[in-house]
CSV table of C-alpha atoms in Angstrom, one decimal:
chain,number,residue,atom,x,y,z
A,1,UNK,CA,104.4,108.4,71.6
A,2,UNK,CA,101.8,108.2,74.4
A,3,UNK,CA,103.0,108.8,78.0
A,4,UNK,CA,101.3,107.2,81.0
A,5,UNK,CA,102.2,108.3,84.5
A,6,UNK,CA,100.7,106.0,87.2
A,7,UNK,CA,100.6,107.1,90.8
A,8,UNK,CA,104.1,108.6,90.7
A,9,UNK,CA,105.5,110.0,94.0
A,10,UNK,CA,108.9,111.6,94.6
A,11,UNK,CA,110.3,112.2,98.1
A,12,UNK,CA,113.5,113.9,99.1
A,13,UNK,CA,113.9,112.7,102.7
A,14,UNK,CA,110.8,113.9,104.6
A,15,UNK,CA,109.8,116.3,101.8
A,16,UNK,CA,107.3,115.1,99.1
A,17,UNK,CA,107.9,117.0,95.9
A,18,UNK,CA,105.4,115.1,93.8
A,19,UNK,CA,102.5,113.1,95.3
A,20,UNK,CA,100.5,110.3,93.7
A,21,UNK,CA,100.5,111.9,90.3
A,22,UNK,CA,98.6,110.1,87.5
A,23,UNK,CA,98.0,111.3,83.9
A,24,UNK,CA,97.8,110.0,80.4
A,25,UNK,CA,99.4,112.2,77.7
A,26,UNK,CA,98.2,111.7,74.1
A,27,UNK,CA,100.5,110.9,71.3
A,28,UNK,CA,101.6,113.9,69.1
A,29,UNK,CA,100.2,116.5,71.6
A,30,UNK,CA,101.9,119.5,73.2
A,31,UNK,CA,101.1,119.3,76.9
A,32,UNK,CA,102.0,122.0,79.4
A,33,UNK,CA,102.9,121.2,83.0
A,34,UNK,CA,101.7,124.4,84.6
A,35,UNK,CA,101.9,125.7,88.2
A,36,UNK,CA,103.6,128.1,90.6
A,37,UNK,CA,107.3,127.9,91.4
A,38,UNK,CA,108.0,124.9,93.7
A,39,UNK,CA,104.9,122.9,92.8
A,40,UNK,CA,106.9,119.9,91.4
A,41,UNK,CA,106.8,120.6,87.7
A,42,UNK,CA,110.5,120.2,87.0
A,43,UNK,CA,110.8,117.3,89.4
A,44,UNK,CA,108.2,115.4,87.4
A,45,UNK,CA,109.9,116.3,84.1
A,46,UNK,CA,113.2,115.0,85.5
A,47,UNK,CA,111.6,111.8,86.5
A,48,UNK,CA,110.2,111.4,83.0
A,49,UNK,CA,113.6,111.8,81.4
A,50,UNK,CA,115.3,109.6,84.0
A,51,UNK,CA,117.6,112.1,85.7
A,52,UNK,CA,115.7,111.7,89.0
A,53,UNK,CA,114.6,108.2,90.2
A,54,UNK,CA,110.9,107.6,91.0
A,55,UNK,CA,110.1,106.9,94.7
A,56,UNK,CA,106.8,105.2,94.0
A,57,UNK,CA,104.7,104.6,90.9
A,58,UNK,CA,105.4,103.8,87.3
A,59,UNK,CA,106.1,105.6,84.0
A,60,UNK,CA,105.2,104.1,80.6
A,61,UNK,CA,106.2,105.2,77.1
A,62,UNK,CA,103.5,103.7,75.0
A,63,UNK,CA,103.1,100.3,76.8
A,64,UNK,CA,106.8,100.1,77.8
A,65,UNK,CA,107.7,100.5,81.5
A,66,UNK,CA,110.6,103.0,81.5
A,67,UNK,CA,110.6,103.7,85.2
A,68,UNK,CA,114.1,102.4,85.9
A,69,UNK,CA,115.6,103.0,82.4
A,70,UNK,CA,118.5,105.5,82.2
A,71,UNK,CA,118.0,108.6,80.2
A,72,UNK,CA,120.0,107.4,77.1
A,73,UNK,CA,117.6,104.4,76.7
A,74,UNK,CA,114.4,106.5,76.7
A,75,UNK,CA,114.8,108.2,73.3
A,76,UNK,CA,114.0,111.7,74.6
A,77,UNK,CA,115.1,115.2,73.8
A,78,UNK,CA,115.6,117.8,76.5
A,79,UNK,CA,115.7,121.6,76.3
A,80,UNK,CA,116.8,123.4,79.4
A,81,UNK,CA,116.2,126.9,80.7
A,82,UNK,CA,119.8,128.0,80.2
A,83,UNK,CA,120.3,126.4,76.7
A,84,UNK,CA,123.5,124.6,77.8
A,85,UNK,CA,125.3,125.2,74.5
A,86,UNK,CA,129.0,124.4,74.3
A,87,UNK,CA,130.8,127.8,73.8
A,88,UNK,CA,133.8,126.3,72.0
A,89,UNK,CA,131.7,124.6,69.4
A,90,UNK,CA,130.0,126.1,66.3
A,91,UNK,CA,126.2,126.0,65.9
A,92,UNK,CA,126.6,123.0,63.6
A,93,UNK,CA,128.9,121.2,66.1
A,94,UNK,CA,126.5,121.8,68.9
A,95,UNK,CA,123.6,120.4,67.0
A,96,UNK,CA,125.6,117.4,65.8
A,97,UNK,CA,126.9,116.5,69.2
A,98,UNK,CA,124.1,114.0,70.2
A,99,UNK,CA,124.7,112.2,66.9
A,100,UNK,CA,128.5,112.0,67.6
A,101,UNK,CA,127.7,110.3,70.9
A,102,UNK,CA,125.5,107.9,69.0
A,103,UNK,CA,128.4,107.3,66.5
A,104,UNK,CA,126.3,108.3,63.5
A,105,UNK,CA,128.4,108.5,60.3
A,106,UNK,CA,129.7,112.0,59.3
A,107,UNK,CA,127.8,112.2,56.1
A,108,UNK,CA,124.5,111.4,57.8
A,109,UNK,CA,125.3,113.8,60.7
A,110,UNK,CA,125.8,116.6,58.3
A,111,UNK,CA,122.6,115.9,56.4
A,112,UNK,CA,120.5,115.7,59.6
A,113,UNK,CA,122.1,118.8,61.0
A,114,UNK,CA,121.2,120.8,57.9
A,115,UNK,CA,117.7,119.4,57.9
A,116,UNK,CA,116.9,120.3,61.5
A,117,UNK,CA,118.7,123.6,61.2
A,118,UNK,CA,116.4,124.6,58.3
A,119,UNK,CA,113.3,123.5,60.3
A,120,UNK,CA,114.2,125.8,63.2
A,121,UNK,CA,115.5,128.6,61.0
A,122,UNK,CA,119.2,128.6,62.0
A,123,UNK,CA,120.5,127.2,58.7
A,124,UNK,CA,122.3,130.5,58.0
A,125,UNK,CA,124.0,130.4,61.4
A,126,UNK,CA,125.8,127.0,61.3
A,127,UNK,CA,129.3,128.5,61.4
A,128,UNK,CA,128.8,130.9,64.2
A,129,UNK,CA,129.6,130.3,67.9
A,130,UNK,CA,127.0,130.7,70.7
A,131,UNK,CA,128.5,134.0,71.9
A,132,UNK,CA,127.6,135.4,68.5
A,133,UNK,CA,123.9,134.5,68.8
A,134,UNK,CA,121.0,136.3,70.3
A,135,UNK,CA,118.9,134.7,73.0
A,136,UNK,CA,116.3,133.6,70.6
A,137,UNK,CA,118.9,132.1,68.2
A,138,UNK,CA,120.5,130.2,71.1
A,139,UNK,CA,117.1,128.8,72.0
A,140,UNK,CA,116.5,127.6,68.4
A,141,UNK,CA,119.9,125.9,68.4
A,142,UNK,CA,119.1,124.2,71.7
A,143,UNK,CA,115.8,122.9,70.2
A,144,UNK,CA,117.6,121.7,67.1
A,145,UNK,CA,120.1,119.8,69.2
A,146,UNK,CA,117.3,118.1,71.1
A,147,UNK,CA,115.4,117.3,67.9
A,148,UNK,CA,118.3,116.1,65.7
A,149,UNK,CA,118.3,112.6,67.1
A,150,UNK,CA,114.6,112.3,66.3
A,151,UNK,CA,113.3,111.7,69.8
A,152,UNK,CA,109.9,110.2,70.5
A,153,UNK,CA,109.4,112.6,73.4
A,154,UNK,CA,110.6,116.2,73.7
A,155,UNK,CA,110.8,117.7,77.3
A,156,UNK,CA,111.2,121.5,77.7
A,157,UNK,CA,111.9,123.0,81.1
A,158,UNK,CA,111.0,126.7,81.2
A,159,UNK,CA,112.7,127.2,77.9
A,160,UNK,CA,111.5,130.8,77.4
A,161,UNK,CA,112.1,132.4,80.8
A,162,UNK,CA,115.4,134.0,79.9
A,163,UNK,CA,113.9,135.9,76.9
A,164,UNK,CA,112.3,139.3,76.8
A,165,UNK,CA,108.5,139.6,76.3
A,166,UNK,CA,108.5,140.1,72.5
A,167,UNK,CA,111.0,137.3,71.9
A,168,UNK,CA,109.0,135.0,74.2
A,169,UNK,CA,105.9,135.5,72.1
A,170,UNK,CA,107.9,134.8,68.9
A,171,UNK,CA,109.5,131.7,70.3
A,172,UNK,CA,106.1,130.4,71.5
A,173,UNK,CA,104.8,130.5,68.0
A,174,UNK,CA,108.0,128.8,66.7
A,175,UNK,CA,107.9,126.0,69.2
A,176,UNK,CA,104.3,125.4,68.3
A,177,UNK,CA,105.1,125.4,64.6
A,178,UNK,CA,108.0,123.0,65.1
A,179,UNK,CA,105.9,120.6,67.3
A,180,UNK,CA,103.1,120.6,64.7
A,181,UNK,CA,105.5,119.9,61.8
A,182,UNK,CA,107.4,117.1,63.6
A,183,UNK,CA,104.4,115.6,65.4
A,184,UNK,CA,106.6,114.7,68.4
A,185,UNK,CA,104.9,114.4,71.8
A,186,UNK,CA,106.1,117.5,73.8
A,187,UNK,CA,105.9,118.3,77.5
A,188,UNK,CA,106.4,122.0,78.2
A,189,UNK,CA,107.0,123.2,81.8
A,190,UNK,CA,106.1,126.8,82.6
A,191,UNK,CA,104.7,128.9,85.5
A,192,UNK,CA,103.3,131.4,83.0
A,193,UNK,CA,99.5,130.7,82.5
A,194,UNK,CA,99.3,132.9,79.4
A,195,UNK,CA,102.2,131.0,77.9
A,196,UNK,CA,100.5,127.6,78.7
A,197,UNK,CA,97.1,128.7,77.4
A,198,UNK,CA,98.5,130.0,74.1
A,199,UNK,CA,100.9,127.1,73.2
A,200,UNK,CA,99.4,123.8,74.4
A,201,UNK,CA,96.8,121.3,73.4
A,202,UNK,CA,96.1,120.5,77.1
A,203,UNK,CA,97.3,121.5,80.5
A,204,UNK,CA,98.2,119.7,83.7
A,205,UNK,CA,97.9,122.2,86.5
A,206,UNK,CA,99.9,121.4,89.6
A,207,UNK,CA,100.1,122.8,93.2
A,208,UNK,CA,102.2,121.5,96.1
A,209,UNK,CA,103.1,118.3,94.2
A,210,UNK,CA,99.5,117.5,93.3
A,211,UNK,CA,97.7,117.4,90.0
A,212,UNK,CA,94.8,119.8,90.7
A,213,UNK,CA,93.1,119.7,87.3
A,214,UNK,CA,93.9,118.5,83.8
A,215,UNK,CA,92.2,119.0,80.4
A,216,UNK,CA,91.9,121.2,77.4
A,217,UNK,CA,93.1,124.8,78.0
A,218,UNK,CA,89.6,126.3,77.6
A,219,UNK,CA,88.0,123.6,79.8
A,220,UNK,CA,90.2,124.7,82.7
A,221,UNK,CA,89.4,128.3,82.2
A,222,UNK,CA,85.6,127.9,81.7
A,223,UNK,CA,85.1,125.1,84.3
A,224,UNK,CA,87.7,125.5,87.1
A,225,UNK,CA,87.3,122.8,89.7
A,226,UNK,CA,88.7,124.8,92.5
A,227,UNK,CA,89.3,128.4,93.6
A,228,UNK,CA,93.1,127.9,93.0
A,229,UNK,CA,92.4,127.1,89.3
A,230,UNK,CA,90.0,130.0,88.9
A,231,UNK,CA,92.6,132.4,90.4
A,232,UNK,CA,95.6,131.0,88.6
A,233,UNK,CA,94.2,131.1,85.1
A,234,UNK,CA,93.3,134.5,83.7
A,235,UNK,CA,94.9,137.9,83.4
A,236,UNK,CA,93.8,139.9,85.3
A,237,UNK,CA,92.9,137.2,87.7
A,238,UNK,CA,89.4,136.4,88.9
A,239,UNK,CA,88.0,138.6,91.6
A,240,UNK,CA,87.1,136.9,95.0
A,241,UNK,CA,84.0,138.0,96.9
A,242,UNK,CA,82.9,136.4,100.2
A,243,UNK,CA,79.2,135.7,99.9
A,244,UNK,CA,78.3,133.8,103.1
A,245,UNK,CA,79.7,134.4,106.6
A,246,UNK,CA,78.9,132.5,109.7
A,247,UNK,CA,78.9,133.7,113.3
A,248,UNK,CA,77.8,131.3,116.0
A,249,UNK,CA,75.7,129.3,113.6
A,250,UNK,CA,73.9,132.4,112.4
A,251,UNK,CA,74.0,132.9,108.7
A,252,UNK,CA,74.5,136.4,107.3
A,253,UNK,CA,72.5,136.9,104.1
A,254,UNK,CA,74.4,137.3,100.9
A,255,UNK,CA,73.8,140.3,98.7
A,256,UNK,CA,70.7,140.4,96.6
A,257,UNK,CA,72.7,140.9,93.4
A,258,UNK,CA,74.9,137.8,93.9
A,259,UNK,CA,71.8,135.8,94.9
A,260,UNK,CA,70.2,136.8,91.6
A,261,UNK,CA,73.0,135.4,89.5
A,262,UNK,CA,74.1,132.5,91.7
A,263,UNK,CA,71.5,131.5,94.3
A,264,UNK,CA,71.3,128.3,96.3
A,265,UNK,CA,72.9,129.7,99.5
A,266,UNK,CA,69.8,128.9,101.6
A,267,UNK,CA,71.1,125.3,101.8
A,268,UNK,CA,74.7,126.3,102.8
A,269,UNK,CA,75.6,127.0,106.4
A,270,UNK,CA,79.3,127.7,105.8
A,271,UNK,CA,81.4,130.5,104.3
A,272,UNK,CA,81.7,130.5,100.6
A,273,UNK,CA,83.4,132.5,97.9
A,274,UNK,CA,82.3,133.7,94.5
A,275,UNK,CA,85.0,134.2,91.9
A,276,UNK,CA,84.2,136.6,89.1
A,277,UNK,CA,86.3,136.9,86.0
A,278,UNK,CA,86.9,140.5,84.9
A,279,UNK,CA,85.2,140.0,81.6
A,280,UNK,CA,82.0,138.7,83.4
A,281,UNK,CA,81.1,142.3,84.4
A,282,UNK,CA,78.9,144.3,82.0
A,283,UNK,CA,77.6,147.8,82.0
A,284,UNK,CA,73.9,147.6,83.0
A,285,UNK,CA,71.6,150.5,83.8
A,286,UNK,CA,69.6,148.2,86.1
A,287,UNK,CA,72.7,146.8,87.8
A,288,UNK,CA,74.5,147.6,91.1
A,289,UNK,CA,76.3,150.9,91.5
A,290,UNK,CA,80.1,150.8,91.6
A,291,UNK,CA,82.6,153.5,92.1
A,292,UNK,CA,85.6,153.8,89.8
A,293,UNK,CA,89.0,153.9,91.5
A,294,UNK,CA,91.1,154.1,88.4
A,295,UNK,CA,91.2,153.0,84.8
A,296,UNK,CA,94.1,151.3,83.0
A,297,UNK,CA,94.3,151.2,79.2
A,298,UNK,CA,95.6,147.7,78.1
A,299,UNK,CA,95.6,148.0,74.3
A,300,UNK,CA,92.0,147.8,73.2
A,301,UNK,CA,90.8,146.8,76.7
A,302,UNK,CA,90.0,149.1,79.6
A,303,UNK,CA,90.8,147.5,83.0
A,304,UNK,CA,88.5,149.3,85.5
A,305,UNK,CA,89.4,149.0,89.2
A,306,UNK,CA,86.2,149.8,91.1
A,307,UNK,CA,84.4,149.3,94.4
A,308,UNK,CA,81.6,146.8,94.0
A,309,UNK,CA,79.5,145.6,96.8
A,310,UNK,CA,82.1,146.7,99.3
A,311,UNK,CA,84.9,144.9,97.5
A,312,UNK,CA,87.7,146.2,95.3
A,313,UNK,CA,87.4,144.4,91.9
A,314,UNK,CA,88.9,144.6,88.4
A,315,UNK,CA,86.6,144.5,85.4
A,316,UNK,CA,87.2,144.6,81.6
A,317,UNK,CA,84.7,147.2,80.4
A,318,UNK,CA,84.2,149.4,77.4
A,319,UNK,CA,83.6,152.8,78.9
A,320,UNK,CA,82.5,154.9,75.9
A,321,UNK,CA,82.1,158.0,78.1
A,322,UNK,CA,85.6,159.5,78.1
A,323,UNK,CA,84.7,161.8,81.0
A,324,UNK,CA,84.6,158.9,83.5
A,325,UNK,CA,87.4,159.0,86.0
A,326,UNK,CA,88.3,158.2,89.6
A,327,UNK,CA,85.3,158.8,91.8
A,328,UNK,CA,82.7,158.4,88.9
A,329,UNK,CA,79.8,156.1,89.5
A,330,UNK,CA,78.7,153.4,87.0
A,331,UNK,CA,76.1,150.6,87.2
A,332,UNK,CA,77.3,147.1,86.4
A,333,UNK,CA,75.7,143.6,86.2
A,334,UNK,CA,77.1,140.1,85.8
A,335,UNK,CA,77.0,137.7,82.9
A,336,UNK,CA,76.2,134.1,83.7
A,337,UNK,CA,79.5,133.0,82.2
A,338,UNK,CA,82.6,133.5,84.2
A,339,UNK,CA,81.0,133.5,87.7
A,340,UNK,CA,81.9,130.5,89.9
A,341,UNK,CA,81.1,129.5,93.5
A,342,UNK,CA,83.4,127.7,95.9
A,343,UNK,CA,83.0,126.3,99.4
A,344,UNK,CA,85.1,127.2,102.4
A,345,UNK,CA,87.8,124.6,101.3
A,346,UNK,CA,88.1,126.2,97.9
A,347,UNK,CA,86.3,123.3,96.1
A,348,UNK,CA,84.0,124.1,93.2
A,349,UNK,CA,80.3,123.9,93.9
A,350,UNK,CA,77.9,122.2,91.5
A,351,UNK,CA,78.9,123.4,88.0
A,352,UNK,CA,75.4,123.2,86.5
A,353,UNK,CA,73.7,125.7,88.7
A,354,UNK,CA,76.6,127.0,90.8
A,355,UNK,CA,74.9,125.9,94.0
A,356,UNK,CA,77.0,124.4,96.8
A,357,UNK,CA,75.1,121.5,98.4
A,358,UNK,CA,76.5,120.3,101.7
A,359,UNK,CA,76.2,116.7,100.6
A,360,UNK,CA,77.7,117.2,97.2
A,361,UNK,CA,80.9,115.2,96.5
A,362,UNK,CA,82.5,118.2,94.9
A,363,UNK,CA,82.4,120.0,98.3
A,364,UNK,CA,84.1,117.4,100.2
A,365,UNK,CA,87.8,117.9,101.2
A,366,UNK,CA,88.8,114.4,100.5
A,367,UNK,CA,88.5,115.1,96.7
A,368,UNK,CA,91.7,117.2,97.0
A,369,UNK,CA,90.2,120.1,95.1
A,370,UNK,CA,89.1,117.9,92.2
A,371,UNK,CA,85.6,117.9,90.8
A,372,UNK,CA,84.9,114.2,90.0
A,373,UNK,CA,82.6,115.0,87.1
A,374,UNK,CA,85.1,117.4,85.5
A,375,UNK,CA,88.1,115.1,86.1
A,376,UNK,CA,86.6,112.0,84.6
A,377,UNK,CA,88.4,111.1,81.5
A,378,UNK,CA,90.4,114.2,81.4
A,379,UNK,CA,93.6,112.6,82.6
């Protein structure tokens, strides 16, 4: 089922939780609503399922306006953060409960429970009670209960946040497998950018109730339209370096190294910021000298914290010289990919050559952090 959200706003008194939100979600895709805590993700999800009424705007399932329909008339499944299993019911009874509410016959209920239990790999647990299950098993049961009534839309609100790191990784893969096998359109809410990048077909990234950028996962990572997007996506996060400062209309020259890779600041009479992803650094005998502060081993990667052009930055480098330690000097350059320029408002400068033109639409505050070229068609 395709979902269309048209200019949806939700206000609680004088507080706006979601503001003028518009997006079109493709049928059969797994879409992540991503953003920091308090940005409006769960509020938007609750409007989609009908728990919270919409203040302004419309919601369409396919071409049907469901804005004012109650939850039981929307044919949705919901998976919550706390699982919400009934402790006095067995796994089979928990899964079957939505079918009982729908007054499905006992024989059909049993067949559908066994079918969905097998899909989510809990068919050997049907006689157990929730207290006898691990966190991952409880989550599978919650997913089975949401899926047993064959919803057209599955909504998942931070479903993995109560699990440990290894189990979260396992359940990510399971949720993706289940979604692929069933083909049901799924909206997955999370604040974990790594989770969103690994599980979804596309991402809607929110901040302060606004949709900041939407598109394929790699699109947002490779072409962030604002400093917020560049910082939020990536682990370790992008490094921020000030490149132009202004004092009484006098421009202070940016460093030669950053000019070499970015350029264009001769047309900019305002502060700007360069965001450099850790993987954009490279060892270069002709590069700029940097001093190592410390080295962290992260599996096969080495995260090198160093002083670079007067700034503390983190870089992913392969230091083959094992004698290098805190205080050692190395020379580093920058790759073209993974280096982005933003104006003083945090808006992305021209993506083709990373130059920020004062008259560029992408540098104007009224675009709310969106780059018109990147956003076109991505919603």
